[in-house]
CSV table of C-alpha atoms and ligand atoms in Angstrom, one decimal:
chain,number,residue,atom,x,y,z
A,86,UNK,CA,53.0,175.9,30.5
A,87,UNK,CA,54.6,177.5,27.5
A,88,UNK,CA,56.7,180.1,28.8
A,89,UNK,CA,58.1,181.1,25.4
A,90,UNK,CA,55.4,184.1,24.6
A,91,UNK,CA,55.5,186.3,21.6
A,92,UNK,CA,56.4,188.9,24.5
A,93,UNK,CA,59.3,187.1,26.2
A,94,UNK,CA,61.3,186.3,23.0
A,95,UNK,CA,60.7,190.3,22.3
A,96,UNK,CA,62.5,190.9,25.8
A,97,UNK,CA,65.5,193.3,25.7
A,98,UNK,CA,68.7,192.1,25.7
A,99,UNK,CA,68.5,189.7,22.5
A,100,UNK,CA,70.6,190.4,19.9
A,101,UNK,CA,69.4,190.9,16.4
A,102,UNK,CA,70.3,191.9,13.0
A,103,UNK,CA,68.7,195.1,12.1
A,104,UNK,CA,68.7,196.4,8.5
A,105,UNK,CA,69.9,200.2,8.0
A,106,UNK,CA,67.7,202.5,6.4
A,107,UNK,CA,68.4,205.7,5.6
A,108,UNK,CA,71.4,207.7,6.5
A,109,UNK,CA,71.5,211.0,7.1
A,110,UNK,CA,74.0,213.7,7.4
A,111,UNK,CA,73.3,216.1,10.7
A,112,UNK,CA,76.4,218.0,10.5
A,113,UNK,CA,80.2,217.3,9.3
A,114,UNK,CA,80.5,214.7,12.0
A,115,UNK,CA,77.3,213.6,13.0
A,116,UNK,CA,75.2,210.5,11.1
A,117,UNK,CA,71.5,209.3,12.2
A,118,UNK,CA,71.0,205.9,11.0
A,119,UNK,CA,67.7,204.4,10.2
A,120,UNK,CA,67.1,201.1,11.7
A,121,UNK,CA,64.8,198.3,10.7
A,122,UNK,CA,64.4,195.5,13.7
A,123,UNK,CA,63.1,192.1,13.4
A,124,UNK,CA,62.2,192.3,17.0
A,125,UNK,CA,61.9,195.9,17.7
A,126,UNK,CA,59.8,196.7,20.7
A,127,UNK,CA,58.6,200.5,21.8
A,128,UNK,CA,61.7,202.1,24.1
A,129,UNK,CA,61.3,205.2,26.4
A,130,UNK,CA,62.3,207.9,25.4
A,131,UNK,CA,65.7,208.3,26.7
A,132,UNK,CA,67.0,204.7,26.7
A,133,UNK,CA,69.4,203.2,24.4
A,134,UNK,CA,70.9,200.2,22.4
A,135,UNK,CA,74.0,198.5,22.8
A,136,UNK,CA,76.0,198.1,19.3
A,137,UNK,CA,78.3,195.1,18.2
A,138,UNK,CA,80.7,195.0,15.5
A,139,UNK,CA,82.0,191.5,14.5
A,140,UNK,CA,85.5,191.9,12.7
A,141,UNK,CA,86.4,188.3,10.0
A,142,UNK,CA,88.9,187.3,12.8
A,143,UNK,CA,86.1,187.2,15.6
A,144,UNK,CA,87.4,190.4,17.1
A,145,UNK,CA,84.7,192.5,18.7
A,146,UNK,CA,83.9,196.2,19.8
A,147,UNK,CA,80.8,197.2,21.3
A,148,UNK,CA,79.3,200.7,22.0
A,149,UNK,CA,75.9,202.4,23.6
A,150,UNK,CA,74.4,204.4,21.4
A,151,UNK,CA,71.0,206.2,22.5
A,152,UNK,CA,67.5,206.0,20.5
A,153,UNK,CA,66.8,209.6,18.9
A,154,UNK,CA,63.5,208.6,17.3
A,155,UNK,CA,60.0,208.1,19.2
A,156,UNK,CA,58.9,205.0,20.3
A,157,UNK,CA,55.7,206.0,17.9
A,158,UNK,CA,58.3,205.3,14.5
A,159,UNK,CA,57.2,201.2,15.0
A,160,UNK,CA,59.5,198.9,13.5
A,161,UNK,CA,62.4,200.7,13.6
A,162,UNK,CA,64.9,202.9,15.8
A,163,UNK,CA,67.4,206.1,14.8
A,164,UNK,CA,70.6,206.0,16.5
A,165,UNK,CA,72.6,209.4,16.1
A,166,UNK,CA,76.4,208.8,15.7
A,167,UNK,CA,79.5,211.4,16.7
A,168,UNK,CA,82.2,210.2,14.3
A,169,UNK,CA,85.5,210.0,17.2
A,170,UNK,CA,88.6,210.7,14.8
A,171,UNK,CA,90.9,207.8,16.5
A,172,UNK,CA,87.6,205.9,17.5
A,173,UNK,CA,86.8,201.8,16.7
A,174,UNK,CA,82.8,201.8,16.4
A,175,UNK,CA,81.8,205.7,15.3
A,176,UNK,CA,84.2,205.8,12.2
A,177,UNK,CA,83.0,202.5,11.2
A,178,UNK,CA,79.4,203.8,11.0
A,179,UNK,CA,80.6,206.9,9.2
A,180,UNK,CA,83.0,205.7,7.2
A,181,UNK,CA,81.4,201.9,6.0
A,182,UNK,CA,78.2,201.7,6.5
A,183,UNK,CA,75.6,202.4,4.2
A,184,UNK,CA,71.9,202.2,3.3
A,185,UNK,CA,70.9,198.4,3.0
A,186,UNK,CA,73.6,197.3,5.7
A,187,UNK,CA,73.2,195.0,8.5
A,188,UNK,CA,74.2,195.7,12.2
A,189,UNK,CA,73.7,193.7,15.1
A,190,UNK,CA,71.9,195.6,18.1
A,191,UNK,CA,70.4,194.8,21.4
A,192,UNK,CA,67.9,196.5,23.7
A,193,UNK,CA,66.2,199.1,24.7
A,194,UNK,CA,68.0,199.8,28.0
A,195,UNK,CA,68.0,201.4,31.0
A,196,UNK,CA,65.2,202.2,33.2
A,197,UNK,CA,66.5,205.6,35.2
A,198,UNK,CA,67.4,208.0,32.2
A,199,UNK,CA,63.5,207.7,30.4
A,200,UNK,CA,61.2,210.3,30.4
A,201,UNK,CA,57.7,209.0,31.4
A,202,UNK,CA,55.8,212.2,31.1
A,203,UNK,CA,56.9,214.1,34.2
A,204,UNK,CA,56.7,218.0,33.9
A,205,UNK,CA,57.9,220.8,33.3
A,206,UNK,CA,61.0,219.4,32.0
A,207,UNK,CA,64.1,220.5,31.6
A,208,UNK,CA,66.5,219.0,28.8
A,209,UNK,CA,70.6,220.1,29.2
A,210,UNK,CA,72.4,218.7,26.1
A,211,UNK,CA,76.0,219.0,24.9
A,212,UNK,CA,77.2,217.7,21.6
A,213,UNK,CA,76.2,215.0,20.7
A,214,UNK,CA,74.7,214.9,24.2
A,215,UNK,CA,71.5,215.9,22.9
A,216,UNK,CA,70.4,212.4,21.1
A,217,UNK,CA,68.5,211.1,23.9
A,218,UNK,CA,66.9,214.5,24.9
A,219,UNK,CA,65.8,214.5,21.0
A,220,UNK,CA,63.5,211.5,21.5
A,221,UNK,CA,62.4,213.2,24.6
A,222,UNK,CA,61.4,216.3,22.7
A,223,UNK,CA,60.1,214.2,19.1
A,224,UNK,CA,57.7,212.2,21.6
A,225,UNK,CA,56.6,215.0,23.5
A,226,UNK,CA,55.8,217.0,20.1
A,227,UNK,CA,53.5,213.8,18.7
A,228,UNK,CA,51.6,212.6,22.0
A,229,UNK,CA,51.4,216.2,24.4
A,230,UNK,CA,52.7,219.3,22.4
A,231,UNK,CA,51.3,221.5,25.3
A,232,UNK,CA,53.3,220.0,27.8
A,233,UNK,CA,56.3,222.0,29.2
A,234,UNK,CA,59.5,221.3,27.9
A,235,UNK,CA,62.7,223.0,27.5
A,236,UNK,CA,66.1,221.9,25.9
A,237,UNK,CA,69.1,223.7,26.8
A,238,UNK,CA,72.0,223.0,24.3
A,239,UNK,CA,75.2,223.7,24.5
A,240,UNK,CA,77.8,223.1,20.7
A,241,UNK,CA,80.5,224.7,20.0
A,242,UNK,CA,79.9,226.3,16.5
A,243,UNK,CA,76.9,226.8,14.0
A,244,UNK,CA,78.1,224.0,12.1
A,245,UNK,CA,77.8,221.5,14.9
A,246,UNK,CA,74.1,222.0,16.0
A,247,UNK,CA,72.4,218.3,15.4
A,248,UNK,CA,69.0,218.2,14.3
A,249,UNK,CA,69.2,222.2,13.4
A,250,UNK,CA,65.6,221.9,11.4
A,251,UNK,CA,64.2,220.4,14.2
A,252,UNK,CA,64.8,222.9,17.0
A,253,UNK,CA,62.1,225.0,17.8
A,254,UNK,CA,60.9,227.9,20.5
A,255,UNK,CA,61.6,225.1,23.1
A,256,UNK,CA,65.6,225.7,22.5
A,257,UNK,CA,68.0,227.6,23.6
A,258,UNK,CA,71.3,227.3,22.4
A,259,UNK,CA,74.5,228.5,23.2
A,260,UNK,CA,78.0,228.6,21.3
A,261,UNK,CA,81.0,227.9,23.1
A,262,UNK,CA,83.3,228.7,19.9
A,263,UNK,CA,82.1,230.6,17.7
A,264,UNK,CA,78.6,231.7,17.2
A,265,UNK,CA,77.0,232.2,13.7
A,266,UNK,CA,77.1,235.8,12.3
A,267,UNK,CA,75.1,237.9,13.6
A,268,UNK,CA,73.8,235.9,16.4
A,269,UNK,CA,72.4,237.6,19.6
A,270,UNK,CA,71.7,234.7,21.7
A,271,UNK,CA,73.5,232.8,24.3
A,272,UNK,CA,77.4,232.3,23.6
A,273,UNK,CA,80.1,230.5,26.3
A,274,UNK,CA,79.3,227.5,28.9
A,275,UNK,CA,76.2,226.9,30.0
A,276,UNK,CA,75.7,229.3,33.3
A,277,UNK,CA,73.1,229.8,35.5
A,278,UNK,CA,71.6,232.6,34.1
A,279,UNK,CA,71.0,230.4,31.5
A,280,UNK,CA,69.5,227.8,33.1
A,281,UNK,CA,66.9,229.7,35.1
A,282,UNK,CA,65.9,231.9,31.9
A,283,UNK,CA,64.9,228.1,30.7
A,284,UNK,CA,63.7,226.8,33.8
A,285,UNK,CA,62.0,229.4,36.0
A,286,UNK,CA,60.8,226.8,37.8
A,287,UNK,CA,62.8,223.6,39.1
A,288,UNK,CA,61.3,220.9,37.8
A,289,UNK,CA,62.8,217.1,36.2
A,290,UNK,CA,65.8,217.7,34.3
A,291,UNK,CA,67.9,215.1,31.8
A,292,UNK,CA,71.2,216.6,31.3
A,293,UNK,CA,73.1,214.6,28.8
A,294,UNK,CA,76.9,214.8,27.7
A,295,UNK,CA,80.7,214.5,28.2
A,296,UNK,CA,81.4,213.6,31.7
A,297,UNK,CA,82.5,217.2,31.9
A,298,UNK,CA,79.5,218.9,31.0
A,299,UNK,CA,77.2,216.5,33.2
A,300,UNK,CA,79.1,217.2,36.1
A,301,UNK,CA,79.0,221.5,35.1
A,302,UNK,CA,75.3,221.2,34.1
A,303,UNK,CA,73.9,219.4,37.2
A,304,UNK,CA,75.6,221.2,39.7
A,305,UNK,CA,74.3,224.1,38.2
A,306,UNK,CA,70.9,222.8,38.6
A,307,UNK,CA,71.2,222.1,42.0
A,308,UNK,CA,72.8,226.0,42.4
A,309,UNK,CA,69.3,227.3,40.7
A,310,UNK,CA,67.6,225.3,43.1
A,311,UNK,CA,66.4,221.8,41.8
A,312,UNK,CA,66.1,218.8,44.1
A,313,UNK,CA,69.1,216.2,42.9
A,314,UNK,CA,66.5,213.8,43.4
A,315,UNK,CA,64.3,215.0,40.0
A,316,UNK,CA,68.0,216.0,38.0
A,317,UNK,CA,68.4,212.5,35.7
A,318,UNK,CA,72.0,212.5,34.2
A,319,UNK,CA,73.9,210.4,31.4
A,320,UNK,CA,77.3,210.3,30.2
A,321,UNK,CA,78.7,210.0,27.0
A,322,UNK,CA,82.3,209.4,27.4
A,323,UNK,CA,85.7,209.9,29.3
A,324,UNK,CA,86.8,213.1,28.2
A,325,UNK,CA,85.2,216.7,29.9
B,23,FAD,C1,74.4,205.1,27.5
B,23,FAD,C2,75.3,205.7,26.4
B,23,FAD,C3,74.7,206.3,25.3
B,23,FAD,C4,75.4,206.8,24.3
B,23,FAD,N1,74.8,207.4,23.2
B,23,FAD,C5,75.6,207.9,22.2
B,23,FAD,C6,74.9,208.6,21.1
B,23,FAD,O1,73.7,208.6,21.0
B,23,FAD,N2,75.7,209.1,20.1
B,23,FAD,C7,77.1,209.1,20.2
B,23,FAD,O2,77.7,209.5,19.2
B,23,FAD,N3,77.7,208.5,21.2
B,23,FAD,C8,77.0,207.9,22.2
B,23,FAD,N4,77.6,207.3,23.3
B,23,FAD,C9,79.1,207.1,23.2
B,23,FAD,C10,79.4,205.8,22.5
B,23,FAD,O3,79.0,204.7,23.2
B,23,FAD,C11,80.9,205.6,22.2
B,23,FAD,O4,81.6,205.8,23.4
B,23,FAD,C12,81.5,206.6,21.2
B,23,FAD,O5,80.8,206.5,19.9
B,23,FAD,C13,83.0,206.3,21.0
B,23,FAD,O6,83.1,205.0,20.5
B,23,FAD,P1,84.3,204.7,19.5
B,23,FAD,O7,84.4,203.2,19.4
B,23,FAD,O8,84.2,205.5,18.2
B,23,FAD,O9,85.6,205.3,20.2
B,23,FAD,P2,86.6,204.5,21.2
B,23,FAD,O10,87.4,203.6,20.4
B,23,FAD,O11,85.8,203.9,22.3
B,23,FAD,O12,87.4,205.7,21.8
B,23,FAD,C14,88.3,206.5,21.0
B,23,FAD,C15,88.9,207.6,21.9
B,23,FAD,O13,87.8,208.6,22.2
B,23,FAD,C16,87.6,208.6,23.6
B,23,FAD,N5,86.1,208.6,23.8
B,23,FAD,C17,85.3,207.6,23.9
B,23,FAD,N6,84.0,208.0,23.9
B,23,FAD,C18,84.0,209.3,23.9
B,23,FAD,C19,83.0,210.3,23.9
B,23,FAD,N7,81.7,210.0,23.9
B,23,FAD,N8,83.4,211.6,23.8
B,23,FAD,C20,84.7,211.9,23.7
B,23,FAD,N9,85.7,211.0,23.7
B,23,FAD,C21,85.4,209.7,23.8
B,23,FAD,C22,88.3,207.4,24.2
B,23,FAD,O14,88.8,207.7,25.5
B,23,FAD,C23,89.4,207.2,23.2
B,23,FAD,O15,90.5,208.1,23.5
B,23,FAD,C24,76.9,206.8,24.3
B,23,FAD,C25,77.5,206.2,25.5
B,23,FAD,C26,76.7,205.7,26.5
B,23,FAD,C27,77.4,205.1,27.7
């Protein structure tokens, strides 16, 4: 039997060359990348793709980075990228690559932090924590718009909110620096006030961030009373 299917070689985990297409500024330190893939195959929202850079002496560095576009954008993927000041991979992307570029990618991956339609949903972003949640909330919007869904998202300043044109009535957001002027919404960590003026009702939640704020965020959750059973978490990195 020929085992080799159009399917199989599409599997996850193959590396290929994808081609970037546009590049776009989300705030000062923020880039979502365009990718075209060869072998690109629908993700959930909520998974991601693993990065690798190849340096001329062989020398290596590979990084997660989760899929902000819908699975509905065929052909191609948007990763969202946090430029780290003393980082390898995230200053690369900011700094190097352009339009027209090739980058090596695998996946989609992960099968626990995908949203597969449950409801109501609660989304609890921070920074760049919100990339996953975005493809969450872009795939809701195109396939069931009347389905509930809320994003809680936490950034520090005005300047730092990703995806700011995109944020609708489903958003809360709160400043942790320094609000905007004039602003008469939510400033300081997230809290549970917060949460359960978002979420009246416990339902799934996807909280997404620094190992910090996943750790602040969920227990929350738990304290306004969902089951830690339905509260899906990913972290982003080492510091809080
Ligand atoms: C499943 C998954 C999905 C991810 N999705 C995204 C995404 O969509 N967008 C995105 O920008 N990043 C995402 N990340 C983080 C990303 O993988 C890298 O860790 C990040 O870009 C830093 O890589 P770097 O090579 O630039 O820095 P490194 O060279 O790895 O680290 C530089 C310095 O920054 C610290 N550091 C590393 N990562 C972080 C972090 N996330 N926050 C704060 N400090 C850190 C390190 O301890 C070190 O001191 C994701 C991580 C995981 C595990």
């Amino acid at each position: 039997m020929d085992r080799l299917t159009p399917v199989e070689q599409r599997a996850p985990g193959h590396w290929q060359v994808g081609t970037v297409g546009a590049v776009k500024p989300e705030t000062p330190r923020v880039k979502s990348f365009s990718i075209e893939l060869p072998m690109w195959m629908p993700h959930l929202p909520g998974q991601h793709y693993d990065v690798r850079l190849t340096a001329p002496d062989g020398y290596r560095a590979q990084r997660s980075y989760s899929v902000a576009s819908s699975p509905l954008d065929e052909g191609r993927i948007e990763l969202t990228i946090d430029r780290l000041e003393d980082g390898e991979v995230s200053p690369y992307f900011h700094d190097v690559v352009v339009e027209g570029d090739q980058v090596e990618v695998r996946g989609p991956f992960t099968s626990y932090f995908v949203w597969r339609g449950e409801a109501p949903v609660l989304l609890v972003g921070g920074g760049s924590g919100v990339v996953p949640l975005m493809a969450m909330l872009r795939h809701r919007r195109r396939t069931m718009p009347e389905l509930p869904m809320r994003l809680v998202y936490s950034v520090r300043t005005a300047e730092d909110v990703i995806y700011h044109g995109e944020l609708g009535d489903e958003t809360v957001l709160t400043f942790t620096r320094e609000p905007p002027p004039g602003w008469s919404g939510h400033t300081g960590r997230i809290n549970a006030a917060l949460v359960s003026e978002a979420a009246p009702e416990p339902g799934t939640a996807f909280v997404c961030g620094s190992n910090g704020f996943v750790e602040t965020a969920s227990a929350l959750l738990l304290e306004v009373g969902f089951d830690p059973a339905r509260v899906r978490t990913e972290r982003f990195g080492p510091t809080g």
